[in-house]
mmCIF file of C-alpha atoms in Angstrom:
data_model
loop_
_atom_site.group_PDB
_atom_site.id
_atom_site.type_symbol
_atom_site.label_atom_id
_atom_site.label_comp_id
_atom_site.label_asym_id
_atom_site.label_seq_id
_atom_site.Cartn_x
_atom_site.Cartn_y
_atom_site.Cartn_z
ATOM 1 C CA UNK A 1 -0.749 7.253 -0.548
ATOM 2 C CA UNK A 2 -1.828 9.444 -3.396
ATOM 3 C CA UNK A 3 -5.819 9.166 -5.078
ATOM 4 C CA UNK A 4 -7.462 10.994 -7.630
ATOM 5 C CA UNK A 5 -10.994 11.318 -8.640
ATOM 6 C CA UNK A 6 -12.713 12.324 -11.574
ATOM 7 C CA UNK A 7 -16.042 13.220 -11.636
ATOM 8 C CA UNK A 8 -17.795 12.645 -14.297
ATOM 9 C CA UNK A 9 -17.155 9.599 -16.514
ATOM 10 C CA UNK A 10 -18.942 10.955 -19.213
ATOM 11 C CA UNK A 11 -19.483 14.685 -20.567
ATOM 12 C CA UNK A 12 -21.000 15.925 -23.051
ATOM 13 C CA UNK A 13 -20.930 19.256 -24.526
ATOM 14 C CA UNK A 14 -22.034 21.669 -27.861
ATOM 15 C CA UNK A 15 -19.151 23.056 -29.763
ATOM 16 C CA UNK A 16 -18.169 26.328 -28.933
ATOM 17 C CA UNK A 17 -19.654 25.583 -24.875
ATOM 18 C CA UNK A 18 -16.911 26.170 -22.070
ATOM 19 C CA UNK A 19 -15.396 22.575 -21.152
ATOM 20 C CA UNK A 20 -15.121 21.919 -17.423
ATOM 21 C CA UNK A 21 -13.179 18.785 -16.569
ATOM 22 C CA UNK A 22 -13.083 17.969 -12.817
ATOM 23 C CA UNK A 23 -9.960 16.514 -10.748
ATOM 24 C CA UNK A 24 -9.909 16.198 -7.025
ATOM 25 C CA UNK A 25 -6.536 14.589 -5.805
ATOM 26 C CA UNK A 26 -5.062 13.583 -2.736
ATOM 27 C CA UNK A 27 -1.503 14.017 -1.601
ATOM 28 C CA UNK A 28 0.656 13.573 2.153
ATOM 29 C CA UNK A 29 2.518 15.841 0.278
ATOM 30 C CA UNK A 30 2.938 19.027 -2.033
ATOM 31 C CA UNK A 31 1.633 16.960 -5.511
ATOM 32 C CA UNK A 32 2.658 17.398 -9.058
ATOM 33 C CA UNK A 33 -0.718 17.131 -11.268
ATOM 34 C CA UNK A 34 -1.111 16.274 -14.772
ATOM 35 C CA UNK A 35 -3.959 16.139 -17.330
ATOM 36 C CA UNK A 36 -3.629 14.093 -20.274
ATOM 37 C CA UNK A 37 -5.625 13.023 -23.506
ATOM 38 C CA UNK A 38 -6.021 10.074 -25.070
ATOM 39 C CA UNK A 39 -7.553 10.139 -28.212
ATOM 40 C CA UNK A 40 -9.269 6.742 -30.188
ATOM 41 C CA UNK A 41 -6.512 4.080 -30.614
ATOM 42 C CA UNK A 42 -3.490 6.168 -29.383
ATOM 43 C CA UNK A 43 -1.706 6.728 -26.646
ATOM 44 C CA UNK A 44 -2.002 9.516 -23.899
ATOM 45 C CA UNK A 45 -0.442 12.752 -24.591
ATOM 46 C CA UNK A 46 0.655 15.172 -22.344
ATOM 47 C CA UNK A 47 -2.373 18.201 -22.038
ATOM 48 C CA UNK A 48 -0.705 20.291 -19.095
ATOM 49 C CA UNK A 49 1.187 19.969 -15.724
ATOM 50 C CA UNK A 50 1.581 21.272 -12.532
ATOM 51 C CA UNK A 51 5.003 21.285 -10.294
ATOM 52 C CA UNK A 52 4.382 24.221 -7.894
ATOM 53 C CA UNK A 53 5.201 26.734 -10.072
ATOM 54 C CA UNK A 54 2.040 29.307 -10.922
ATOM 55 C CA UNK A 55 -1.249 27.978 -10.007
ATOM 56 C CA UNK A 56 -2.746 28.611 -13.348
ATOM 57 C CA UNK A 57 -1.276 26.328 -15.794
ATOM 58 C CA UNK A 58 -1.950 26.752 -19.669
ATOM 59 C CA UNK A 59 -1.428 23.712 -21.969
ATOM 60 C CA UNK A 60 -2.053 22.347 -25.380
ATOM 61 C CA UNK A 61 -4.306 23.209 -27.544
ATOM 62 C CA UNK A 62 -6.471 26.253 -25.616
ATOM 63 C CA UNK A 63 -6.629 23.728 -22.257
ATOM 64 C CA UNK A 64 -5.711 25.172 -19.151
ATOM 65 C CA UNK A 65 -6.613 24.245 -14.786
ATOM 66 C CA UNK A 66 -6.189 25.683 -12.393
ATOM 67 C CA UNK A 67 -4.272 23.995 -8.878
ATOM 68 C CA UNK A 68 -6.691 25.356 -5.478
ATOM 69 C CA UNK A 69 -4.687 23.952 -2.729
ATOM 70 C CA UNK A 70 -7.581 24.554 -0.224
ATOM 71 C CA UNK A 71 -9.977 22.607 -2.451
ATOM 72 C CA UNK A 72 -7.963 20.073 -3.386
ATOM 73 C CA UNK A 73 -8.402 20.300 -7.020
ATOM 74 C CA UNK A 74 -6.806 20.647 -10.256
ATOM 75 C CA UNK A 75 -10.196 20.971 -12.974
ATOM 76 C CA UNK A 76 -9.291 21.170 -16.528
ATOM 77 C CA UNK A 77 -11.157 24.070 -18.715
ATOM 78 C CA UNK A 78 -11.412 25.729 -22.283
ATOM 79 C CA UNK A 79 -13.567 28.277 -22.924
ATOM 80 C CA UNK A 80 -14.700 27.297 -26.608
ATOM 81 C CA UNK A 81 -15.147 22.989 -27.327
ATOM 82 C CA UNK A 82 -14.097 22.265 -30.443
ATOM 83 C CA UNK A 83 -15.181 18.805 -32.292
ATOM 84 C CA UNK A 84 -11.569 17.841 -32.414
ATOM 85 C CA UNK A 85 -11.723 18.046 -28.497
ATOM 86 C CA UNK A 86 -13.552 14.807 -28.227
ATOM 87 C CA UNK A 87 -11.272 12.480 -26.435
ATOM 88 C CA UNK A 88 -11.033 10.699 -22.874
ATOM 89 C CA UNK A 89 -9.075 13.047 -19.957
ATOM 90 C CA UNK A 90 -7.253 11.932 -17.449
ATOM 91 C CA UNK A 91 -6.192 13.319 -14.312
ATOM 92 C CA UNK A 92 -2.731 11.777 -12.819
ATOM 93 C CA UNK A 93 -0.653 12.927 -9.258
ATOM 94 C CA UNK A 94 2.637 12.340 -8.290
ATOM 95 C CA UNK A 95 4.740 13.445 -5.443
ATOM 96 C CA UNK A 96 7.165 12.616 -2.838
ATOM 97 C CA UNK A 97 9.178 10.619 -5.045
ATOM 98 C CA UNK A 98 11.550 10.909 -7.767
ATOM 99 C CA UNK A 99 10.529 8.080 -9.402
ATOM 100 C CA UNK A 100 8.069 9.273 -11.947
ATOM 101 C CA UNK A 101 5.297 7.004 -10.231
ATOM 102 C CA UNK A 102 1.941 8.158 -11.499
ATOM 103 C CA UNK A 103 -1.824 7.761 -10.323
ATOM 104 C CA UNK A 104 -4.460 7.795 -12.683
ATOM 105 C CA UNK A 105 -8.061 8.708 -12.186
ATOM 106 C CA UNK A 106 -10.216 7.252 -14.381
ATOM 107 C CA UNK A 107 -10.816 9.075 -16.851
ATOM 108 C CA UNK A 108 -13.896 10.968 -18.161
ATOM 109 C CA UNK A 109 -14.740 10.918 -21.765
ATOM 110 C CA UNK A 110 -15.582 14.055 -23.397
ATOM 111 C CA UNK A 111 -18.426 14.452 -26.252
ATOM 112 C CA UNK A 112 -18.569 17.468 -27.967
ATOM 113 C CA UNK A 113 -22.245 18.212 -30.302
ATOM 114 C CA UNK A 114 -22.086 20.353 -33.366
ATOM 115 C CA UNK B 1 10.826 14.054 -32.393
ATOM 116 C CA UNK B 2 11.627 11.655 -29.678
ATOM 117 C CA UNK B 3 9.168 9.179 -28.889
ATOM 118 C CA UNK B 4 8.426 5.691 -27.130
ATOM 119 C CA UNK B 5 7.903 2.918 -29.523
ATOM 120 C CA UNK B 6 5.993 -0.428 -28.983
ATOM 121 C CA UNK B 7 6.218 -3.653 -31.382
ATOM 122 C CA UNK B 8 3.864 -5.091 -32.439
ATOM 123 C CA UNK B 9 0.613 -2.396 -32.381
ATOM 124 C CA UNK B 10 -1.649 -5.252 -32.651
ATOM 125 C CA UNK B 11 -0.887 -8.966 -31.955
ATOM 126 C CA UNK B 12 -3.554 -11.929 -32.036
ATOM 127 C CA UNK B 13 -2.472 -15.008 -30.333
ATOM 128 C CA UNK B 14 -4.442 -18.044 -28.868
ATOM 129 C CA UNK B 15 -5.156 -19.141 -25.496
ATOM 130 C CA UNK B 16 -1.524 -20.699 -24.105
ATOM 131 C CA UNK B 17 0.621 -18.988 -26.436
ATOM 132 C CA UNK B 18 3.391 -16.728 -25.394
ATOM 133 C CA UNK B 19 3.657 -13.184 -25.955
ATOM 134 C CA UNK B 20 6.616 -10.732 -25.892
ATOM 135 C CA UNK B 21 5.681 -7.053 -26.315
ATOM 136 C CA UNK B 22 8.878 -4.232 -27.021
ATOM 137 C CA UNK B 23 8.943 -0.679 -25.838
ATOM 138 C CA UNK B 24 12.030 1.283 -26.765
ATOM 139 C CA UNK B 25 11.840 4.721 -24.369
ATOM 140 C CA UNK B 26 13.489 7.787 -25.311
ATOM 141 C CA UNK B 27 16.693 8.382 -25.342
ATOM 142 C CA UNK B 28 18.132 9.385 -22.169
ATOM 143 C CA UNK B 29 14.651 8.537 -19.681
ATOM 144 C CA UNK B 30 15.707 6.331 -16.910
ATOM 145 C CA UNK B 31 12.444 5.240 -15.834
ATOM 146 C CA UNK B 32 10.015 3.296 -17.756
ATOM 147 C CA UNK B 33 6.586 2.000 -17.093
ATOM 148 C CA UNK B 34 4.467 -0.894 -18.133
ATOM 149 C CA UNK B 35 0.485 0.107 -18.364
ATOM 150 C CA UNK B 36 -2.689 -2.017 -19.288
ATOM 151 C CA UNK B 37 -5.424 -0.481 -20.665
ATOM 152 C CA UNK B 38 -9.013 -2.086 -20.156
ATOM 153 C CA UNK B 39 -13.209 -0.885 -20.477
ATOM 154 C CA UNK B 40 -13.172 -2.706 -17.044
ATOM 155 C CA UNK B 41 -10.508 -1.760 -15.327
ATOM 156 C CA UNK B 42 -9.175 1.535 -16.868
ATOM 157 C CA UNK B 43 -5.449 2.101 -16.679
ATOM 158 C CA UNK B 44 -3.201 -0.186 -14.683
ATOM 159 C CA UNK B 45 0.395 0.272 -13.705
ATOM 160 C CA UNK B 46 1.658 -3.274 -13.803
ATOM 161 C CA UNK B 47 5.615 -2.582 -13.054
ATOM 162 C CA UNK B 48 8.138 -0.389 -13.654
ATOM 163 C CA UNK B 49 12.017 0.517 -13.988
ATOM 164 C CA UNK B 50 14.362 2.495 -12.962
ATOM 165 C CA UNK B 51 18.136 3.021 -14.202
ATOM 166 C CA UNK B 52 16.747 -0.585 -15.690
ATOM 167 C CA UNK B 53 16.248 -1.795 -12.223
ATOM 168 C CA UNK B 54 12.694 -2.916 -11.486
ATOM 169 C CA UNK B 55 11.483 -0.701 -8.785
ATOM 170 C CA UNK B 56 7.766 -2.006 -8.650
ATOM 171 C CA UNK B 57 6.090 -4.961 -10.122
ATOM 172 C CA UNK B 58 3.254 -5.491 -7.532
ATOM 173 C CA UNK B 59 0.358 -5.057 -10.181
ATOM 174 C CA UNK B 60 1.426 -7.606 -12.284
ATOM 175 C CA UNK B 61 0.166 -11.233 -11.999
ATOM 176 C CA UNK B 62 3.410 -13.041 -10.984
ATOM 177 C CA UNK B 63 2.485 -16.279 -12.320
ATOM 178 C CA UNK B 64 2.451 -15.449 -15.734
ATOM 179 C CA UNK B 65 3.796 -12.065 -16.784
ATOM 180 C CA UNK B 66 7.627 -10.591 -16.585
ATOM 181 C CA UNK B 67 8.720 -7.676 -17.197
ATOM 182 C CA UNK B 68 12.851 -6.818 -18.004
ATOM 183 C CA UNK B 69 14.927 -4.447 -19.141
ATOM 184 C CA UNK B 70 17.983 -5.776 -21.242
ATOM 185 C CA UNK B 71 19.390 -2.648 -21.553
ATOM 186 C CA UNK B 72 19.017 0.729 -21.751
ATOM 187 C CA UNK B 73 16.613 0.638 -25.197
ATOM 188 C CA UNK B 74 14.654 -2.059 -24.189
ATOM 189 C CA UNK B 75 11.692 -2.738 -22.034
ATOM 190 C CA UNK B 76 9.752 -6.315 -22.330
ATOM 191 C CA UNK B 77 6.824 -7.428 -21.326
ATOM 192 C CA UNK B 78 6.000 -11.077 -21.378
ATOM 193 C CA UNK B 79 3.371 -13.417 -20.686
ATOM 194 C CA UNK B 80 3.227 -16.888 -20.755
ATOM 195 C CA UNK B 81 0.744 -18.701 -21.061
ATOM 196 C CA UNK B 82 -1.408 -16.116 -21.869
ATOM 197 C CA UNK B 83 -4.964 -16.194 -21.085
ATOM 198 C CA UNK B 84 -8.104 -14.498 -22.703
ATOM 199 C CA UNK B 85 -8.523 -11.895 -19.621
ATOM 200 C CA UNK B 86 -5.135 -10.792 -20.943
ATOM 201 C CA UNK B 87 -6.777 -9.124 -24.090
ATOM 202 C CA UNK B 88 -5.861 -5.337 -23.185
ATOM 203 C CA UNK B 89 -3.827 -2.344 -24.626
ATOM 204 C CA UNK B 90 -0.442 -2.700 -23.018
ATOM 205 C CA UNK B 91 0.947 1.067 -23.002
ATOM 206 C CA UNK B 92 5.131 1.406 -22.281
ATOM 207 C CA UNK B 93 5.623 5.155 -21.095
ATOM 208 C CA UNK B 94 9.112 6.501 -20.096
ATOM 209 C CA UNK B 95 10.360 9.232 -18.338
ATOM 210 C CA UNK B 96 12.791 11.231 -16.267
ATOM 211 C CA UNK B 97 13.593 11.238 -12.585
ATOM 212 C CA UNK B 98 12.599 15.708 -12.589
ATOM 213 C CA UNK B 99 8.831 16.265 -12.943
ATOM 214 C CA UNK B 100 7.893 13.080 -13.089
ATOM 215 C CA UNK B 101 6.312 13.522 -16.299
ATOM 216 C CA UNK B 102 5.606 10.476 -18.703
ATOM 217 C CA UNK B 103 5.510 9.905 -22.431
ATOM 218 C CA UNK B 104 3.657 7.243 -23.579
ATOM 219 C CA UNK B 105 3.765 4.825 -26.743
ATOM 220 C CA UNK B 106 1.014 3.925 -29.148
ATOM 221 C CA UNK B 107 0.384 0.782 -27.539
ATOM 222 C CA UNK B 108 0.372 -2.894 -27.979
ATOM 223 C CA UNK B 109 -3.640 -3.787 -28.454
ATOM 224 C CA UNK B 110 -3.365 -7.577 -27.426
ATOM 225 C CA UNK B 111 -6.028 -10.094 -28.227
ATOM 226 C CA UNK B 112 -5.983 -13.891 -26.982
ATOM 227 C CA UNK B 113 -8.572 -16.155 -28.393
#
């Protein structure tokens, strides 16, 4: 079975402050890991992913995390909030199947301050 | 720009009514995926598809809800009768079998009186 957690429902920072998202997921085996945004009244979009490739993934929009094996983790960062960054995140894993089957954490709204 | 689609965005029905939400995946995705969105609950997977063969249904109430695929461009989701504690966004997301990445639609924001 696969879990994630999020920690940290809520975060708030001040424009132009490093964002630091955090993921911890569990896997039986080697995961795929995904972050992805939802703004108000829309669906999630696709922020960045991870399929064993390089460790350090860069995505949309200046978002990038980085995959520690040993740690278990996969936390999103950007160095520089913007306002338009204000969103909910969400960590998903998959793995071990070819299905597509996703798990969700759930999800940590971000505030950013001017 | 491919993307899912969902009819209707918003739908208001009573308590007892049916309901019959659409997704239409991208072309060429062979799996597809029913979500429900809640404050409560966060983001459920209720079932999903397959080469349009259900594949996993288990977090859907059986009683009331059903979810098909007619063919290759269609997903439903249906519930009947429909019950207040249905009021949710229902999100359709489809996909390939590589990566296992998904692409969601706008949603369906459902609200039973």
């Amino acid at each position: 079975a696969q879990s994630v957690t999020q920690l940290g429902s809520h975060v708030s920072v001040s424009e132009g402050a490093l964002v630091l998202l955090r993921c911890n997921y569990s896997s039986s085996v080697p995961p795929y890991l995904f972050w992805y945004v939802q703004y108000p009244n829309q669906g999630l979009q696709l922020l960045l992913k991870y399929t064993s490739a390089a460790t350090l993934v860069k995505g949309i929009n200046g978002f990038e995390a980085e995959f520690k094996k040993s740690e278990t983790s996969f936390h999103l960062t950007k160095p520089s909030a913007h306002m338009s960054d204000a969103a909910e995140y969400f960590c998903a894993v998959a793995g071990g199947t070819s299905y597509g089957k996703l798990t969700f954490g759930q999800g940590t709204i971000l505030t950013v301050h001017p | 720009d491919a993307r899912v689609t969902q009819t209707p965005r918003d739908k208001v029905t009573e308590m007892g009514q049916e309901v019959t939400m659409r997704c239409q995946p991208i072309l060429g995705h062979n799996t597809v995926f029913w979500y429900r969105q809640t404050m409560m609950q966060g983001l459920e997977l209720l079932a999903y598809f397959r080469n349009r063969a259900p594949l996993d249904d288990s977090g859907m109430p059986k009683d009331r809800f059903s979810a098909e695929m007619p063919d290759a461009t269609l997903a439903t989701l249906k519930i009947q009768p429909s019950e207040p504690r249905d009021s949710a966004v229902y999100f359709c997301a489809s996909g390939t079998s590589a990566y296992n990445e998904q692409f969601f639609g706008p949603g369906t924001r459902l609200t039973v009186l």
